[in-house]
Coordinates of C-alpha atoms and ligand atoms in Angstrom, one line a residue:
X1 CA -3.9 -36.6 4.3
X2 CA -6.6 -37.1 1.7
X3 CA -7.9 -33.7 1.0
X4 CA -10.0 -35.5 -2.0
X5 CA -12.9 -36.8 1.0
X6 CA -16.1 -34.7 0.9
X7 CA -17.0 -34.7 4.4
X8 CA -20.8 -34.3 5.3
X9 CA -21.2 -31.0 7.0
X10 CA -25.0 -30.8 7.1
X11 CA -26.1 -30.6 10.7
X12 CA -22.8 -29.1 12.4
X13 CA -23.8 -25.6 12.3
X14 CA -22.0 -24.7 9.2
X15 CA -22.9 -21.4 8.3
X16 CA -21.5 -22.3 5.0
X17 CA -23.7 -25.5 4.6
X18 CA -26.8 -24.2 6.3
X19 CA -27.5 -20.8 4.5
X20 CA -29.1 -22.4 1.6
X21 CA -31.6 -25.2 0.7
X22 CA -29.5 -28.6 0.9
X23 CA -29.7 -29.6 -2.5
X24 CA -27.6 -26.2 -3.2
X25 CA -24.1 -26.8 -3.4
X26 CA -22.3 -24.2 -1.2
X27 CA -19.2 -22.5 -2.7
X28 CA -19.7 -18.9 -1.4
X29 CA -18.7 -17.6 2.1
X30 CA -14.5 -17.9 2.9
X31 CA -14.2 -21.2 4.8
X32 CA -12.6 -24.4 3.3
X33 CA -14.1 -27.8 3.2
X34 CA -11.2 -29.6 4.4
X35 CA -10.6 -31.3 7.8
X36 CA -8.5 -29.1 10.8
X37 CA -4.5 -30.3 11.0
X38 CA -4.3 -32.9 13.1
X39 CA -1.9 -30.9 15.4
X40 CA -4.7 -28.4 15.9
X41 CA -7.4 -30.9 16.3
X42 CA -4.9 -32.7 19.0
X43 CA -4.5 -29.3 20.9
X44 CA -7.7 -28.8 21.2
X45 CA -8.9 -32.4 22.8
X46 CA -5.8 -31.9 25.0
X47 CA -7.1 -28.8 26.2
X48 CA -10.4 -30.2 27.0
X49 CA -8.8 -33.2 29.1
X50 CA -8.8 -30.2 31.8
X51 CA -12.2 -29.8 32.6
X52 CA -12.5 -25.7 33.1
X53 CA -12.6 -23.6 30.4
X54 CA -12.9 -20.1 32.0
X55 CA -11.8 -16.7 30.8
X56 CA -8.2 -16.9 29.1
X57 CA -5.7 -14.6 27.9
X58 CA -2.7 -15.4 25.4
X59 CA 0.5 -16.6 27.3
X60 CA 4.2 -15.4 26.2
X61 CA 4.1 -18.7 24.1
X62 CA 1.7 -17.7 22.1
X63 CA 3.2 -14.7 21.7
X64 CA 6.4 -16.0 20.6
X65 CA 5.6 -18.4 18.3
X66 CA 4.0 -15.7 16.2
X67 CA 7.2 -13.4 16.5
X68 CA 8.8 -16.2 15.5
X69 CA 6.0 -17.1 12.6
X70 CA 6.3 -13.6 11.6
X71 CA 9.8 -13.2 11.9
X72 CA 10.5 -16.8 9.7
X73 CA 8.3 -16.3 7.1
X74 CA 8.0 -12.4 6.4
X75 CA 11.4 -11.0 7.8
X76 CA 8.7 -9.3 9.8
X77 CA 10.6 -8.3 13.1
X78 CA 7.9 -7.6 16.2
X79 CA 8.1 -7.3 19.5
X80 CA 5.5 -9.5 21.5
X81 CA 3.8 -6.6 23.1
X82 CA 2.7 -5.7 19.9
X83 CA 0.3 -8.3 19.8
X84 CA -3.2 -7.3 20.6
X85 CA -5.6 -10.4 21.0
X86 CA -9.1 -10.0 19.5
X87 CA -12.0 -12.1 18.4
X88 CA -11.8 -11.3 14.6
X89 CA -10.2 -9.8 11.9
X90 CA -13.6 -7.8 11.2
X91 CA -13.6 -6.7 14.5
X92 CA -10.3 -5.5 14.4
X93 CA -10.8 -3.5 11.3
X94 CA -13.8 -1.8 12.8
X95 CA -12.1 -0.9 16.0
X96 CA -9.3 0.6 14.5
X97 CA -11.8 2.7 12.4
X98 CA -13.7 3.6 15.6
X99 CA -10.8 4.6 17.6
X100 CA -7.8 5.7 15.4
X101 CA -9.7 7.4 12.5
X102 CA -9.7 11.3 12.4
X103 CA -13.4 12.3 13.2
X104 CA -15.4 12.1 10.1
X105 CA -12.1 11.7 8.0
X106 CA -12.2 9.9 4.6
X107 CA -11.6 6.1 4.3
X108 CA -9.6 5.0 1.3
X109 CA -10.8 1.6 0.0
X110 CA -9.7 -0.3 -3.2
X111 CA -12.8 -1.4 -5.0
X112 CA -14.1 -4.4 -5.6
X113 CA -13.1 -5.6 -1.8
X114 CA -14.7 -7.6 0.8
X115 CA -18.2 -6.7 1.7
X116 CA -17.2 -5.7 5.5
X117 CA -14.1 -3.4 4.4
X118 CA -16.7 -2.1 2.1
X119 CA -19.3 -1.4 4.4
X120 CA -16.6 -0.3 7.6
X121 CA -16.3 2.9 7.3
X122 CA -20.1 3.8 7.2
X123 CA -20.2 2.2 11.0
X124 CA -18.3 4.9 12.2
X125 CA -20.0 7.9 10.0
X126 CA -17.0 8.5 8.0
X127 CA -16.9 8.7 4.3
X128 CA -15.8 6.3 2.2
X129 CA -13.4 7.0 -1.2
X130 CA -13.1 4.1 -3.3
X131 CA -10.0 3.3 -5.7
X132 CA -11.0 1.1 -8.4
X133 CA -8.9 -1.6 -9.8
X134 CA -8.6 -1.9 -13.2
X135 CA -7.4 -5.2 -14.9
X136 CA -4.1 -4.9 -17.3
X137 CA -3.4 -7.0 -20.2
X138 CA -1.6 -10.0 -17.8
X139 CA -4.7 -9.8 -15.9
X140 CA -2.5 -8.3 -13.3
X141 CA -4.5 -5.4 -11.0
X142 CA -1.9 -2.9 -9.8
X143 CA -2.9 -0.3 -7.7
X144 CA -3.7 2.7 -9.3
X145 CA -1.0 5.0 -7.5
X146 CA -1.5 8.4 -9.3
X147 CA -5.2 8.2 -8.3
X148 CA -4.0 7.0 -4.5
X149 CA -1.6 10.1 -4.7
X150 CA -4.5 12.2 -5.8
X151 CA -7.2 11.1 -3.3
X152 CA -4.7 10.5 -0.1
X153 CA -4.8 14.2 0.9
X154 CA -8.1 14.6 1.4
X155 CA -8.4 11.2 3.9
X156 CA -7.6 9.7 7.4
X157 CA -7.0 6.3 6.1
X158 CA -6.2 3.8 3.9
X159 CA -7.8 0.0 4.8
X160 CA -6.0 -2.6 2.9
X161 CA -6.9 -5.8 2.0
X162 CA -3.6 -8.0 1.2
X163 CA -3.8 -10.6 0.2
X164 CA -6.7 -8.8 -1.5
X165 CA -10.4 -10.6 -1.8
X166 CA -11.9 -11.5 -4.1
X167 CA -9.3 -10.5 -6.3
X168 CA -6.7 -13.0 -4.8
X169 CA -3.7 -10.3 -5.3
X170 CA -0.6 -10.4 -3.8
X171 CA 1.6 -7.3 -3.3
X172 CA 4.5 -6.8 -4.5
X173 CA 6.9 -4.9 -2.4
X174 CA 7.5 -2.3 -4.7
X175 CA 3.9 -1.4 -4.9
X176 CA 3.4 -1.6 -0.7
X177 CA 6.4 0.7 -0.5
X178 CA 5.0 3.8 -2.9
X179 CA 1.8 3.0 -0.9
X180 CA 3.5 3.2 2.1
X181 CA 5.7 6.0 1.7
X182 CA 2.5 8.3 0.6
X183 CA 0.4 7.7 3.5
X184 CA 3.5 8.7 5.7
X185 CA 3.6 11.8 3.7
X186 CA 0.2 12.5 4.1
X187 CA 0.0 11.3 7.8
X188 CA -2.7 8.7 6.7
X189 CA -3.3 5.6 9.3
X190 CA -3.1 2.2 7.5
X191 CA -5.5 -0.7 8.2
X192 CA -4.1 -3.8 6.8
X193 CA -6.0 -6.5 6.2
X194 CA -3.7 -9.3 6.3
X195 CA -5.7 -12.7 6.6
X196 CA -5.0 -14.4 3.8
X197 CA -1.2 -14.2 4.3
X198 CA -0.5 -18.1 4.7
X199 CA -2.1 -18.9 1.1
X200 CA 0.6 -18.4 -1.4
X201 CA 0.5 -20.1 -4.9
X202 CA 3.6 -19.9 -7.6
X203 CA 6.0 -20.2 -4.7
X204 CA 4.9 -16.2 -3.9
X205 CA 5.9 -14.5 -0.7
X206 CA 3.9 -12.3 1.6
X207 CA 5.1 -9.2 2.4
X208 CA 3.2 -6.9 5.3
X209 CA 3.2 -3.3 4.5
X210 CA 4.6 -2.3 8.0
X211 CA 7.4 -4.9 7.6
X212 CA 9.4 -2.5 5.1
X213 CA 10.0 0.4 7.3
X214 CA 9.4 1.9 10.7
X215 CA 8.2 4.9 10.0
X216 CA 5.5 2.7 7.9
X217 CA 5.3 0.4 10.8
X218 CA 4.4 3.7 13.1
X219 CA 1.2 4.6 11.2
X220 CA -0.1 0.5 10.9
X221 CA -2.6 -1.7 12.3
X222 CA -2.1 -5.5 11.0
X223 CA -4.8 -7.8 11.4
X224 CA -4.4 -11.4 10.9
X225 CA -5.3 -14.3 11.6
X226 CA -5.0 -18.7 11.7
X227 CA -8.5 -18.9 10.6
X228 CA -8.7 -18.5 6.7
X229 CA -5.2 -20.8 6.0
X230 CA -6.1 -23.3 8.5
X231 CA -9.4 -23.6 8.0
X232 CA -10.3 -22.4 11.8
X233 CA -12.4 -19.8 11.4
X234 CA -15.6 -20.9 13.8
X235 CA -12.4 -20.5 16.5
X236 CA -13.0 -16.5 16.1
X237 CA -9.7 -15.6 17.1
X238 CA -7.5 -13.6 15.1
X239 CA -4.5 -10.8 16.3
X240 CA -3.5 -6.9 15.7
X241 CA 0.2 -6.2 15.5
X242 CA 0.7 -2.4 16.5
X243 CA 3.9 -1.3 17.2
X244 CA 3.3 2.5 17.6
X245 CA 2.2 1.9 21.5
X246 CA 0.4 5.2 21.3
X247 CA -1.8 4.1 18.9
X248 CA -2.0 0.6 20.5
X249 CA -2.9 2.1 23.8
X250 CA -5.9 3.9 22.3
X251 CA -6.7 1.0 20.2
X252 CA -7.2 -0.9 23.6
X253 CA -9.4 1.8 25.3
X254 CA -11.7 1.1 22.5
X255 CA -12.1 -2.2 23.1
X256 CA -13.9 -1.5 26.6
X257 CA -17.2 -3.2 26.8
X258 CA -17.0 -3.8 23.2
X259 CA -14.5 -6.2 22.1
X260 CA -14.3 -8.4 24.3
X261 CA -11.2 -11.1 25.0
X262 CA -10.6 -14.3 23.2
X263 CA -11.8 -17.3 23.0
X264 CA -10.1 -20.2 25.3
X265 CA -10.1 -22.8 22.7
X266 CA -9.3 -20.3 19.7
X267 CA -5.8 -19.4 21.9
X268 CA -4.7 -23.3 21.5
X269 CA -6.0 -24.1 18.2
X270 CA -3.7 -20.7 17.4
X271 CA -0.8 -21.4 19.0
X272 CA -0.9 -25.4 17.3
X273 CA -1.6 -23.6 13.7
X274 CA 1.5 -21.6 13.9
X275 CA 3.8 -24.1 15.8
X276 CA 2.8 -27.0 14.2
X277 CA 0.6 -26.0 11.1
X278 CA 3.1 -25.4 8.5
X279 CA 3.0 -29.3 7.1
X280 CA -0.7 -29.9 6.5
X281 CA -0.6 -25.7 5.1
X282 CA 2.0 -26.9 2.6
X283 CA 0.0 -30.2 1.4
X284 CA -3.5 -27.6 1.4
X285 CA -1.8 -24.9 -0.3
X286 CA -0.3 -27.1 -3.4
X287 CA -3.8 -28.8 -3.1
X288 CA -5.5 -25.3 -3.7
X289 CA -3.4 -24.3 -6.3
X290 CA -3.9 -27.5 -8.0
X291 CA -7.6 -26.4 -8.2
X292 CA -7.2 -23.1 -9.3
X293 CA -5.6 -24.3 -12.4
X294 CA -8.1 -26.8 -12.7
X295 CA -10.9 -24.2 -12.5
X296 CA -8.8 -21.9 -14.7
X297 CA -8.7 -24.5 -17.3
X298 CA -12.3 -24.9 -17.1
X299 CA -13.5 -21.6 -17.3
X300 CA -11.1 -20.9 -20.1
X301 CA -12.3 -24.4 -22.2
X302 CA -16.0 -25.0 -21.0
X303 CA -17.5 -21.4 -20.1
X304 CA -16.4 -19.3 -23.0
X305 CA -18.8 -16.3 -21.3
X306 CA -16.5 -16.3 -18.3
X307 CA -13.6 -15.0 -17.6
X308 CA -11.2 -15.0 -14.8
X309 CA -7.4 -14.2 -13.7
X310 CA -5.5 -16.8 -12.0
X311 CA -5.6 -15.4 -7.9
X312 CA -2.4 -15.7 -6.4
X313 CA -4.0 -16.2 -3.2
X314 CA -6.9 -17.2 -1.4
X315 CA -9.1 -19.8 -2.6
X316 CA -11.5 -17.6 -3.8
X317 CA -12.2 -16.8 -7.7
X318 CA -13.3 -13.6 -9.1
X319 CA -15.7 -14.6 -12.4
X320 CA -16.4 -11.8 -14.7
X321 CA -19.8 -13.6 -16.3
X322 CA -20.5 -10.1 -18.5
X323 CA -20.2 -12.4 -21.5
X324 CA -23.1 -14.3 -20.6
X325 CA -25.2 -12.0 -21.2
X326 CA -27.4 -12.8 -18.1
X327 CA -28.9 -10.2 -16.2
X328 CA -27.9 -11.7 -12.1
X329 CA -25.3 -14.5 -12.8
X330 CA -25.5 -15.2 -9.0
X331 CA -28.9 -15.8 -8.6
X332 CA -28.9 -17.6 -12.2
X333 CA -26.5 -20.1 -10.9
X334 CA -28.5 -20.9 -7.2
X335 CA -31.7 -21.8 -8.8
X336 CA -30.8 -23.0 -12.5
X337 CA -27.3 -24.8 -11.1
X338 CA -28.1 -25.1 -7.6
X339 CA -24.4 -24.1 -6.8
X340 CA -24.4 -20.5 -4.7
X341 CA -21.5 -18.4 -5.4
X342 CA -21.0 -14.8 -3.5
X343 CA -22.9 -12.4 -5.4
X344 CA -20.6 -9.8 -7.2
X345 CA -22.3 -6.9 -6.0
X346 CA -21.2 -7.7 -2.5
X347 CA -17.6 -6.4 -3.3
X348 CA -18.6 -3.4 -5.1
X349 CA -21.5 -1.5 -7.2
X350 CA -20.4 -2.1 -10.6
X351 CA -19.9 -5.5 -10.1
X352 CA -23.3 -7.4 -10.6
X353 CA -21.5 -9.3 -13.9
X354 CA -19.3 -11.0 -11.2
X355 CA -19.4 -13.8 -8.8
X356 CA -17.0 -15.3 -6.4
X357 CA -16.3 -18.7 -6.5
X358 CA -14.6 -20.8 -3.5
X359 CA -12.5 -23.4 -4.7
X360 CA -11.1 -24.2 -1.0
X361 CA -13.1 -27.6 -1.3
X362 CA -12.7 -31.0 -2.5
X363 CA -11.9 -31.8 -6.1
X364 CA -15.3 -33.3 -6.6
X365 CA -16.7 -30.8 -5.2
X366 CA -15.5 -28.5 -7.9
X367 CA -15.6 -30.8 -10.6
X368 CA -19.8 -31.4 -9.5
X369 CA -20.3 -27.1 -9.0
X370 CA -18.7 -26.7 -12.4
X371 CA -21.0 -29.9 -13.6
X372 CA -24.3 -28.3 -12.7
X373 CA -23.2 -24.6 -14.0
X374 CA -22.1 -26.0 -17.2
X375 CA -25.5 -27.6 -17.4
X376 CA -27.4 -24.9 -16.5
X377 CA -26.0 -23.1 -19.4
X378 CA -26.7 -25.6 -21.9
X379 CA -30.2 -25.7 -21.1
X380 CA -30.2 -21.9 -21.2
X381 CA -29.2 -22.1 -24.5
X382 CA -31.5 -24.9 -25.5
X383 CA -34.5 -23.1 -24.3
Ligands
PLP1 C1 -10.3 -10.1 3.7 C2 -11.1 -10.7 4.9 N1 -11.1 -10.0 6.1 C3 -11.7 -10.4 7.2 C4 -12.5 -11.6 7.1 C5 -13.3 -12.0 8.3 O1 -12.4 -12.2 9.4 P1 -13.0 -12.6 10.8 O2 -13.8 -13.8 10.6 O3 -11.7 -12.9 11.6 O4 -13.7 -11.4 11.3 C6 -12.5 -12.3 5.9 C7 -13.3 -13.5 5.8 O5 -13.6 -14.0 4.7 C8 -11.8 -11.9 4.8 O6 -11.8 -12.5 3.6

């Protein structure tokens, strides 16, 4: 597999590729620029051999290969009616607000975080109470825990984003456990965010909060999905794993007329992911972590105003551009560079210094964003 091909996705409906002019290079929203597994792409053309594609509903297949998935690679023990079958993560996040959060109860979120964690709770009219993360000297961002003791009280839930974006965190299991064992003390729900879990660098392992105890397990809704580690995301198909049925049976009245069921194709392309998926995530995941330290090395050597921590996850890189001394980095680098990276203040309102960079593509890809930002520099300077 030669994950070094740029592949021309102008013209396929690429939200990625169409959102800007096409002389802008497009390292912004979370989707990879690599080709689907060929066991995926193989499901899906067999699938399509049978000419009706009505409604469909996951079979105890699919179910059990992601017991099994979960089982294998987080010591994550489920039962397969604890799968519940939705058409995103997002989705998932917003119907667990919607449905399981106390009435007008506080939502926890850690800050920066993904635009639609950010924005969630506001859907639903509840408050939102942000934990910042704060940086230490190995560019490691632990959770603050005496200002998550301090703030759980007073709210209904805790969303978390694990592997965290844009910061590319992993958690520890140390960390999820004092987490963990305070919202059980203070009867908060926990919404984990777990979509990222397949992208690992520095041989890390994944650990889902409600994997480390069941009276943890009793207050969680996990939400994950194939999309983000192989590369499916157009599929919109993801999973919830709730094990407390009460809370799983009001998180399906919810759905009614809302949320509706999955996608036929999204099921196989799933099901071929998890069963079959684990080669071509290997080769993509060495790959990515190949570019991170490539795109480390740059920053560090050829953008002395920029600085960024290595992510142990996702392909996505946090850029602290304070040093630059420009006033919108993001929209600096779309019309000087032509290269459009997720604006900082996306993830949170003190980060306008930042952008997110996507390194989930090619290497020339990279090496040509990097090119034109480096440029776009130099003729600042020259001006
Ligand atoms: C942390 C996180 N959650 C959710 C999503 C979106 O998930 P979905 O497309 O399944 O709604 C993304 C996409 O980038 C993400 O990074």
């Amino acid at each position: 597999m030669d994950l070094n091909s740029v592949y021309q996705r102008l013209n396929t409906g690429s939200k990625k590729w169409s959102h800007y002019p096409n002389d802008v290079l497009p390292m912004w929203v979370a989707d990879m620029d690599f080709p689907v597994a060929e066991p995926i792409l193989q499901a899906l053309k067999g699938r399509l051999e049978h000419p009706l594609l009505g409604y469909s509903v996951a079979q105890d297949a699919l179910r059990q290969t992601l017991v099994t998935h979960l089982a294998n690679h987080y010591d994550w023990h489920i039962l397969p009616e604890d799968l519940v079958f939705l058409p995103g993560v997002e989705p998932g996040v917003n119907m667990a607000l919607n449905t399981l959060a106390p009435s007008g109860s506080g939502v926890l979120v850690q800050t920066p975080n993904y635009a639609p964690l950010l924005s969630a709770p506001a859907n639903w009219k509840l408050p939102r109470v942000d934990l910042p993360f704060r940086a230490d000297a190995n560019g490691q961002y632990p959770t603050d825990l005496a200002a998550l003791y301090k703030a759980l009280p007073s709210v209904g839930s805790l969303l978390l984003s694990n592997p965290h974006n844009p910061l590319g965190k992993v958690f520890d299991r140390e960390e999820l456990r004092a987490i963990g064992d305070a919202c059980v003390q203070h009867d908060v729900l926990i919404i984990s965010d777990e979509i990222h879990a397949d992208i690992l660098f520095d041989g890390r392992r994944h650990t889902p909060i409600a994997a480390l105890d069941p009276e943890i397990a009793a207050r969680c809704v996990t939400l994950m999905s194939a999309s983000k580690a192989w590369n499916i995301a157009g599929m919109k198909t993801a999973f919830a794993v709730i094990q407390n049925a009460e809370l799983r049976e009001r998180f399906n009245e919810g759905r009614m007329g809302l949320v509706d069921s999955v996608n036929v194709l999204g099921l196989e392309a799933t099901q071929a992911a998890y069963r079959h998926g684990a080669p071509w995530l290997a080769h993509v995941n060495a790959y990515l972590q190949d570019n991170r330290d490539y795109l480390a090395d740059a920053i560090k050597t050829r953008f002395p105003g920029i600085h960024m921590n290595l992510p142990q996850s996702t392909y996505l890189a946090w850029l602290d551009c304070s040093a630059l001394d420009i006033e919108h980095p993001q929209r600096f680098f779309l019309t000087q560079a032509k290269v459009a990276l997720s604006e900082g203040l996306e993830f949170g309102d003190n980060c306008g210094q930042f952008v997110r960079l996507n390194f989930g593509c090619p290497r020339p890809m990279l090496e040509e964003a990097l090119l034109r930002m480096e440029r776009s520099l130099q003729q600042l300077r020259d001006r």
